[in-house]
Structures are given as structure tokens and as C-alpha cells.
Coordinates of C-alpha atoms in Angstrom, one line a residue:
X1 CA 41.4 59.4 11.4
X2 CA 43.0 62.9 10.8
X3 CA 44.9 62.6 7.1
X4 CA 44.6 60.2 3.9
X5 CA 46.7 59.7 1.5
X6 CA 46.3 58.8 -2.0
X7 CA 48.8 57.1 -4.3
X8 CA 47.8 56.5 -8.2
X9 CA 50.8 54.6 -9.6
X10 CA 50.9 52.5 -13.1
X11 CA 50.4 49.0 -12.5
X12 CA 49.4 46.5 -9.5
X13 CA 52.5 45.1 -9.1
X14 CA 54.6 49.0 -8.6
X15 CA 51.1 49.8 -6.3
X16 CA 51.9 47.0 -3.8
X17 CA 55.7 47.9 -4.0
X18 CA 54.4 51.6 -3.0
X19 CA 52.4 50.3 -0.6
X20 CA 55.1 48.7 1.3
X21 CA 57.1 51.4 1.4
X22 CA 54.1 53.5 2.7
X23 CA 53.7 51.0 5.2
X24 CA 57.6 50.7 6.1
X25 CA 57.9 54.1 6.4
X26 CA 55.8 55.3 9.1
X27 CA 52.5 54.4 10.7
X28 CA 50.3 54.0 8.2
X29 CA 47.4 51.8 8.1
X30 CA 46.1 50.2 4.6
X31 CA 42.8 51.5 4.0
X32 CA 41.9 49.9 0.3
X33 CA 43.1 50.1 -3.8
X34 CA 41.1 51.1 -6.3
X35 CA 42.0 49.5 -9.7
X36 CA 41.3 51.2 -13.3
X37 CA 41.6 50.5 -16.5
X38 CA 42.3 46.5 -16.6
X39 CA 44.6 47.5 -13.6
X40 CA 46.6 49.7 -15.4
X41 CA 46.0 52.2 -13.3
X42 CA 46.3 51.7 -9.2
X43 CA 45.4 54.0 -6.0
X44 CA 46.9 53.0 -3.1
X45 CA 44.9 54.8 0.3
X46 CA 46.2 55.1 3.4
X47 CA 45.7 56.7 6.5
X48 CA 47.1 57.9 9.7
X49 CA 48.6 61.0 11.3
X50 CA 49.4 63.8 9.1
X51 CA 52.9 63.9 9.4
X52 CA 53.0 60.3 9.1
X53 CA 50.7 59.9 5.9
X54 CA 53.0 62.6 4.6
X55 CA 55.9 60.7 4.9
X56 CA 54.5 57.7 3.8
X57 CA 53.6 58.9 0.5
X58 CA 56.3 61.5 -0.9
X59 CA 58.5 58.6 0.2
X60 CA 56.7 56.1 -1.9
X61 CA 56.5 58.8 -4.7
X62 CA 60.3 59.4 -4.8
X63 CA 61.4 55.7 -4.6
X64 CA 58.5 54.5 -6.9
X65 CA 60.0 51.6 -9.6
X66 CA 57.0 53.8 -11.9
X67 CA 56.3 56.8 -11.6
X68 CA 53.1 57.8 -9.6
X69 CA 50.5 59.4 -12.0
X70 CA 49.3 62.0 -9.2
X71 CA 50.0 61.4 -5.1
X72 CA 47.9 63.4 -2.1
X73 CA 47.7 63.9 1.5
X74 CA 44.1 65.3 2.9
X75 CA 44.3 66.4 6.0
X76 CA 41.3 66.6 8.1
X77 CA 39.2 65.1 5.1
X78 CA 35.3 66.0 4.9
X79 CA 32.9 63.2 6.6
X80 CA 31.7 62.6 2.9
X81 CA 35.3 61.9 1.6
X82 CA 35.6 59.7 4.4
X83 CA 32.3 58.0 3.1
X84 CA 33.4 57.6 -0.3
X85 CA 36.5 56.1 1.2
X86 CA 35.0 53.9 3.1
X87 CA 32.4 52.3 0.6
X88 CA 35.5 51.5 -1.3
X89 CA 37.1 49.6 1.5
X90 CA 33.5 47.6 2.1
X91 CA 34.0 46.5 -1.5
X92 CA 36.9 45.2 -0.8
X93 CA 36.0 43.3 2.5
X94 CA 33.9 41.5 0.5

């Protein structure tokens, strides 16, 4: 894995939307959601090549049907990022 990229959106129903634009948009791979506040609140992660994850995201930030709280590429991230990443995605294997 080289980038991840983050998507915090208003809503479940405008995260998925994002999320399929991400995933329409380059090569992308779904990585898992975090959901806050009754679901109010969505983060979408993805990951995949830099220049790809890029993509992915200012193009689901810019075509959004609400408008993303906050939105992030981390290139390279740290091994304990990557951790924290992952213990979402176990969660939601489960």
C-alpha cells in the first residue's frame, strides 16, 4: 500500500455515492467506513497508488451530492496509521 485516502461526508447514503465515484474513478480499493454520530457523519477509506487515491478523492469531493466535512490523501502512511486502519477494517469483517 503506498497512499490512503480519507473521505468524511454527511450521511451514509452521500458516503456510498462518494464511494462509487472513488471507485469509478481510478484504482481504488475499498478499505472500510467509519460511522459517527448515529451516521451522521461518514469516512470513506480507500487505498491505492498515490496518484490514483488522489484522483479518487478530490473527484468525489468536487462531485459530492453533500459536501465533504474534511477529505485527505496520506501518502506513504506510518505502519501505526496503517494499524489503526486496519483494526477498523477487522471490525468490519466481522
Amino acid at each position: 500500500m503506498k497512499s490512503l485516502g480519507f473521505i468524511e461526508i454527511p450521511g451514509v447514503t452521500a458516503a456510498i455515492e462518494a464511494l462509487d465515484v472513488m471507485l469509478k474513478t481510478a484504482d481504488v480499493e475499498f478499505v472500510t467506513w467509519e460511522r459517527k454520530l448515529g451516521g451522521r457523519l461518514v469516512t470513506i477509506i480507500v487505498r491505492g497508488d498515490v496518484s490514483a487515491v488522489t484522483q479518487a478523492v478530490e473527484t468525489a469531493a468536487k462531485g459530492a451530492m453533500k459536501q465533504p466535512c474534511v477529505h485527505a490523501v496520506i501518502p506513504n502512511p506510518h505502519e501505526e496509521t496503517i494499524r489503526m486502519v486496519n483494526l477498523s477494517a477487522s471490525r468490519l469483517a466481522q
